[in-house]
C-alpha positions as a Python dict, from the first residue, in 0.01 Angstrom:
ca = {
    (1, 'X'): (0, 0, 0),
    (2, 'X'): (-184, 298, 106),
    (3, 'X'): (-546, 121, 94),
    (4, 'X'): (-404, -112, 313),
    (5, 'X'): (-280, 77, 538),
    (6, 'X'): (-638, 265, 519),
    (7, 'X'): (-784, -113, 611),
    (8, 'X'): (-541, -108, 904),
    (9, 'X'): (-639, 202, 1055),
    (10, 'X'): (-1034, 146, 994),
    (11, 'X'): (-944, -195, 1219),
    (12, 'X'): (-811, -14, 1491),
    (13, 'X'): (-1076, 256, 1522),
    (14, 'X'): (-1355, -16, 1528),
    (15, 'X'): (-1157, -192, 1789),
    (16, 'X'): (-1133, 102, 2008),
    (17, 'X'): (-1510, 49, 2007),
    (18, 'X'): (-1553, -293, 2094),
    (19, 'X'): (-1487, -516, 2301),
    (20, 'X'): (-1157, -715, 2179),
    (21, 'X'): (-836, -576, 2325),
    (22, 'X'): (-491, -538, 2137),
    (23, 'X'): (-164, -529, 2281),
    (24, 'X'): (176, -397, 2230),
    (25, 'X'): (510, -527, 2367),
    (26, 'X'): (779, -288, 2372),
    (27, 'X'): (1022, -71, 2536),
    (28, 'X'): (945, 272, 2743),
    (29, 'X'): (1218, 539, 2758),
    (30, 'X'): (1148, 796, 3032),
    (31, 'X'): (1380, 1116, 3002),
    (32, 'X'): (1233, 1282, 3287),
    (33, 'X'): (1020, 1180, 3579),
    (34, 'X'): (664, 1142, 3462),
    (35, 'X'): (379, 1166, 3732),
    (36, 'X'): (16, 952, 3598),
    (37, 'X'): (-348, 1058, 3745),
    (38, 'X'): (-517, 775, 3856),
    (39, 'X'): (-818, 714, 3961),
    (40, 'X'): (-964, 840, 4377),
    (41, 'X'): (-712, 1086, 4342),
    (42, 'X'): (-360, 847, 4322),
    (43, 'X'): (-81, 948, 4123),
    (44, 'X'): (224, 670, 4044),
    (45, 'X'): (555, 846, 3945),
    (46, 'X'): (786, 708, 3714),
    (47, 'X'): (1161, 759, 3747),
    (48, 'X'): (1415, 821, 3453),
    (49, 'X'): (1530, 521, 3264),
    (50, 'X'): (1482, 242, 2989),
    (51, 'X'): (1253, -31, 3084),
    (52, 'X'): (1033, -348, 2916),
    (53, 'X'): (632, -241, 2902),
    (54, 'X'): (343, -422, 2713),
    (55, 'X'): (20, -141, 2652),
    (56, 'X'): (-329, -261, 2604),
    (57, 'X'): (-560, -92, 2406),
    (58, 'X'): (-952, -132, 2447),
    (59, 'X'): (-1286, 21, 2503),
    (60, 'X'): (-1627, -5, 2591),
    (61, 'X'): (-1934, 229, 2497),
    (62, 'X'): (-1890, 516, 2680),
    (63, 'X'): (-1486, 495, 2737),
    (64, 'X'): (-1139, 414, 2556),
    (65, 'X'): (-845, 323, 2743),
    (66, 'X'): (-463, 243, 2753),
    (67, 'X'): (-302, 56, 2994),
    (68, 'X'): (45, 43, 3055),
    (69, 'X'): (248, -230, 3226),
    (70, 'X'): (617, -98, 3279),
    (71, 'X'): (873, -349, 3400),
    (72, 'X'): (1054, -52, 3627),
    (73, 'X'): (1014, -243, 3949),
    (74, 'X'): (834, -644, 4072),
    (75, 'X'): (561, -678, 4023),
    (76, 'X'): (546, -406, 3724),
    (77, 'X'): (416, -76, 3732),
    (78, 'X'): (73, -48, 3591),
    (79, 'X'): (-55, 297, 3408),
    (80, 'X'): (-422, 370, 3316),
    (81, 'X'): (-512, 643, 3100),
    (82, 'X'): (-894, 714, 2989),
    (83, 'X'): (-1041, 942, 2734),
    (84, 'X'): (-1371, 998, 2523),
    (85, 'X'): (-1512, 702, 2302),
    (86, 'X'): (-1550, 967, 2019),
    (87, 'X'): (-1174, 1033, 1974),
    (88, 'X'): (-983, 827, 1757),
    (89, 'X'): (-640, 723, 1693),
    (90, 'X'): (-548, 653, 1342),
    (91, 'X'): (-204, 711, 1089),
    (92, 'X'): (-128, 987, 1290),
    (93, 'X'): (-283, 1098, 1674),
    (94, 'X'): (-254, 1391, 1971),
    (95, 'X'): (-420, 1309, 2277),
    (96, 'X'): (-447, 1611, 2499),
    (97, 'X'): (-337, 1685, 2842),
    (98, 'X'): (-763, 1773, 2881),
    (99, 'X'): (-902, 1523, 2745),
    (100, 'X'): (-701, 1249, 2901),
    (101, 'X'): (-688, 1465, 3243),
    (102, 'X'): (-339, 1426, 3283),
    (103, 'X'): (-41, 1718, 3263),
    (104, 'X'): (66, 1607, 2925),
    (105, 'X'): (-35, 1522, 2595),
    (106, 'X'): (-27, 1192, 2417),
    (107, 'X'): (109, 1199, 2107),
    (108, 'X'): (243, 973, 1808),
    (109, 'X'): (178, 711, 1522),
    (110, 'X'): (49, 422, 1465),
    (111, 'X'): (147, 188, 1159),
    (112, 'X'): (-76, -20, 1006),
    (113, 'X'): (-27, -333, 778),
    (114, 'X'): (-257, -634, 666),
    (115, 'X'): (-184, -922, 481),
    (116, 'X'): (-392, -1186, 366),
    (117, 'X'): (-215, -1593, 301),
    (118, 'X'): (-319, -1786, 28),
    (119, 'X'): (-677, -1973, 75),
    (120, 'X'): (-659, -2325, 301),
    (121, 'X'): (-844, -2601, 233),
    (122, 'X'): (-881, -2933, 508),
    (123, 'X'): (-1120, -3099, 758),
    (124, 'X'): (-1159, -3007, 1122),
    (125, 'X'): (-1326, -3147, 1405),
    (126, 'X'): (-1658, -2988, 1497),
    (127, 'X'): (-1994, -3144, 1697),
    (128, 'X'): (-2357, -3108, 1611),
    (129, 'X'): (-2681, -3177, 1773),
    (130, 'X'): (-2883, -3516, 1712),
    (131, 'X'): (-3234, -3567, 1792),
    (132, 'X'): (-3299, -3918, 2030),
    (133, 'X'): (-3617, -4029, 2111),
    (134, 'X'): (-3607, -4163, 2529),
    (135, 'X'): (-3883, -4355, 2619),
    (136, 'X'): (-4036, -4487, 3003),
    (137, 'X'): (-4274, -4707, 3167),
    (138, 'X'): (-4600, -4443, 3192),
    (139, 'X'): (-4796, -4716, 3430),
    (140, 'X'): (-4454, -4907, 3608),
    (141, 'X'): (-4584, -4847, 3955),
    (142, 'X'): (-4912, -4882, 3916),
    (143, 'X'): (-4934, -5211, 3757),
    (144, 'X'): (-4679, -5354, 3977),
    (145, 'X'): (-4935, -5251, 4260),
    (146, 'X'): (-5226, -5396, 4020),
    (147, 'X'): (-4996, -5741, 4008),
    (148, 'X'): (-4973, -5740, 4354),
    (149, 'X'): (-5315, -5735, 4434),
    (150, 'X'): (-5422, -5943, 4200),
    (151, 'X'): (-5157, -6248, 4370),
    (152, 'X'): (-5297, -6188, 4689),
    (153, 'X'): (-5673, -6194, 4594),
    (154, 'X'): (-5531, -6551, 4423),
    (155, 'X'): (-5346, -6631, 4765),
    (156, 'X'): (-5739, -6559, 4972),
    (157, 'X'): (-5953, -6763, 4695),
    (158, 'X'): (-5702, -7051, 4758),
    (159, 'X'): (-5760, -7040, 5115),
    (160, 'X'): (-6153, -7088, 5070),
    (161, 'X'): (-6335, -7353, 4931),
    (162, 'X'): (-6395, -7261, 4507),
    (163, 'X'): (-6712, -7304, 4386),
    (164, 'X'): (-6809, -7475, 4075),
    (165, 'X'): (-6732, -7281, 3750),
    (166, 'X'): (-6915, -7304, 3452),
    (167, 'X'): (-6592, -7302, 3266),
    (168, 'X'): (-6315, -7499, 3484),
    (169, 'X'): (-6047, -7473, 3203),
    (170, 'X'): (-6079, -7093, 3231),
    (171, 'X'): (-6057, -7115, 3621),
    (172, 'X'): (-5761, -7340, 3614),
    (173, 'X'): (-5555, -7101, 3326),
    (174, 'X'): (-5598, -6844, 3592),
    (175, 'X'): (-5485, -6990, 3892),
    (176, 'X'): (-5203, -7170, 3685),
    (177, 'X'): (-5086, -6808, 3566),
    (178, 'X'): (-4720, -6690, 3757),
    (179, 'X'): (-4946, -6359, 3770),
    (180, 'X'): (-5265, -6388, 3760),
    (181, 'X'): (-5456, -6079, 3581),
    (182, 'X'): (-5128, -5929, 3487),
    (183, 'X'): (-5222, -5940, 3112),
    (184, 'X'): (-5546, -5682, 3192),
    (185, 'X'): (-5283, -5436, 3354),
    (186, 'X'): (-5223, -5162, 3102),
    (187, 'X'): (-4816, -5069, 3018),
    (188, 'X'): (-4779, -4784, 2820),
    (189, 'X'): (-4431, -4587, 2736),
    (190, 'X'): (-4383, -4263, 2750),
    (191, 'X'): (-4110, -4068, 2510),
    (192, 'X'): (-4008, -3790, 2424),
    (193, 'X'): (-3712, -3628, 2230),
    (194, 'X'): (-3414, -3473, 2376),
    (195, 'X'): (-3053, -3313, 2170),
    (196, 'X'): (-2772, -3470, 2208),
    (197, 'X'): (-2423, -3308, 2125),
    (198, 'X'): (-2214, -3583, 1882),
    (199, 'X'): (-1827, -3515, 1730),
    (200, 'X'): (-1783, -3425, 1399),
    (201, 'X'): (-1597, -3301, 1112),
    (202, 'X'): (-1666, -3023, 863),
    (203, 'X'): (-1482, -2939, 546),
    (204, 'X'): (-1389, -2587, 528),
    (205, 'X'): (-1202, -2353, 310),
    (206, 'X'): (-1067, -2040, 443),
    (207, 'X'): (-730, -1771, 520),
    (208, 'X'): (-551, -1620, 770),
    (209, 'X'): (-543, -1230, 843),
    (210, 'X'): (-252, -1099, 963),
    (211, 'X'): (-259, -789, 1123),
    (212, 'X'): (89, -603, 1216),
    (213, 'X'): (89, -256, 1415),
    (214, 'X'): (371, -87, 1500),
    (215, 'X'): (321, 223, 1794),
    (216, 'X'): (510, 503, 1811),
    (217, 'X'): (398, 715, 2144),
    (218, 'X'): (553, 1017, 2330),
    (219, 'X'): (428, 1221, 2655),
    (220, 'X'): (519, 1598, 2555),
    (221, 'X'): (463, 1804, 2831),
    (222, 'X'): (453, 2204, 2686),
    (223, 'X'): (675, 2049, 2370),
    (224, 'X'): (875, 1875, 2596),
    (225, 'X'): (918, 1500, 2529),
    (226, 'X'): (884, 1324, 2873),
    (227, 'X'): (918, 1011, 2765),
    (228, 'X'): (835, 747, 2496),
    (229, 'X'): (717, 404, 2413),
    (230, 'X'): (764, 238, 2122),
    (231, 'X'): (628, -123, 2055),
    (232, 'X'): (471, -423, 1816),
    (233, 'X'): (141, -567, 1769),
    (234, 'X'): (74, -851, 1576),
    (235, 'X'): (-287, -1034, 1532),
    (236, 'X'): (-390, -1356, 1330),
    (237, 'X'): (-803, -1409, 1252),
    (238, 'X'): (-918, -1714, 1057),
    (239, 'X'): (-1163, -1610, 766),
    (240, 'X'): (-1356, -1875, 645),
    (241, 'X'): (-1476, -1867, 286),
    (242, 'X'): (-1663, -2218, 307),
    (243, 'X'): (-1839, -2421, 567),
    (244, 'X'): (-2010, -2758, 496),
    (245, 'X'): (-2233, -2872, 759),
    (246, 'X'): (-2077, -3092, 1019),
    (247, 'X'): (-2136, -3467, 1008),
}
């Protein structure tokens, strides 16, 4: 049980470093009026009394924060606390008053447990790219103005007397053809390949990761407990073992 937990708590602190956010839902109990430093100089007080609050946890590269969403009033109160990327909250965790530049301390537990399920196997749907070759008329313009022509040189040799041919059958195939020199005007494609996205399925084998927190936080002002929130966290992640490729 205690490598879990160890797993649990290694989670959290590599969370508090990334990007992904987790949440608690819970209750806050204020004993005494707490007053929160926010940013440009506000403050938001917070009267005595019992009240629904969800707290996010998350971070970026130079900051972690906690943000607190108390159901004392509509729309809820919101809380924002900051403090240094380097400090980390594990089994066990005390926040100071200085480094989160407020007038108390932050301090409490956190409760870690993973469990794994049993390994899934199934199909699911997926989509893949396909190579298509598209092809187009290079010359389409061009010979259409090279047929056009060529009709009305036919239409101005009709108007004038023709002259004897040496070969008449070759002069009367033209003039009989719907188009005539058509057949010299070159017609050419042009293609090229583009990727086209198609639905699929993919067999897979893989479990589910559940992770299950459970916060325990109080604001002690010179060992005085202002006020407390206590709440739940509870994440699933898919791990996949196997992937076949999708068809």
């Amino acid at each position: 049980m205690k490598q879990v937990k160890n797993i649990g708590i290694a989670a959290m602190a590599l969370f508090l470093a990334g990007c992904d956010d987790i949440k608690f839902n819970g209750a806050m109990n204020v004993l005494e009026q707490i007053t929160f430093s926010q940013s440009q100089g506000k403050t938001v007080t917070v009267a005595p009394g019992q009240f629904d609050a969800k707290v996010t946890f998350s971070g970026n590269n130079s900051k972690k924060k906690i943000k607190f969403e108390i159901k004392n009033a509509d729309p809820a109160t919101e809380v924002k606390l900051e403090f240094d990327k380097n400090i980390t909250i594990g089994e066990t965790f005390n926040i100071t008053a200085a480094q989160l530049k407020q007038n108390f301390d932050l301090a409490g537990t956190l409760a870690t447990k993973v469990e794994r399920s049993p390994e899934y196997t199934g199909y699911e749907s997926c989509s893949y790219q396909y190579p298509q070759t598209v092809c187009r008329g290079a010359s389409t313009k061009s010979a259409d103005e090279a047929v056009a022509a060529k009709v009305s040189e036919f239409a101005a040799a009709s108007a004038v007397e023709t002259p004897e041919a040496s070969q008449p059958e070759m002069v009367e195939d033209s003039r009989n053809h719907p188009y005539p020199g058509s057949y010299n005007v070159p017609h050419q494609p042009v293609c090229h390949t583009v990727w086209v996205t198609r639905p699929g399925q993919r067999y897979v084998r893989y479990y589910v990761e559940t992770t299950d927190r459970d916060l325990d936080a109080g604001f002690v002002q010179n060992g005085k407990t202002l006020g407390s929130f206590k709440g739940h966290s509870r994440q699933n992640e898919t791990v996949y073992t196997y992937q076949s490729d999708c068809r």
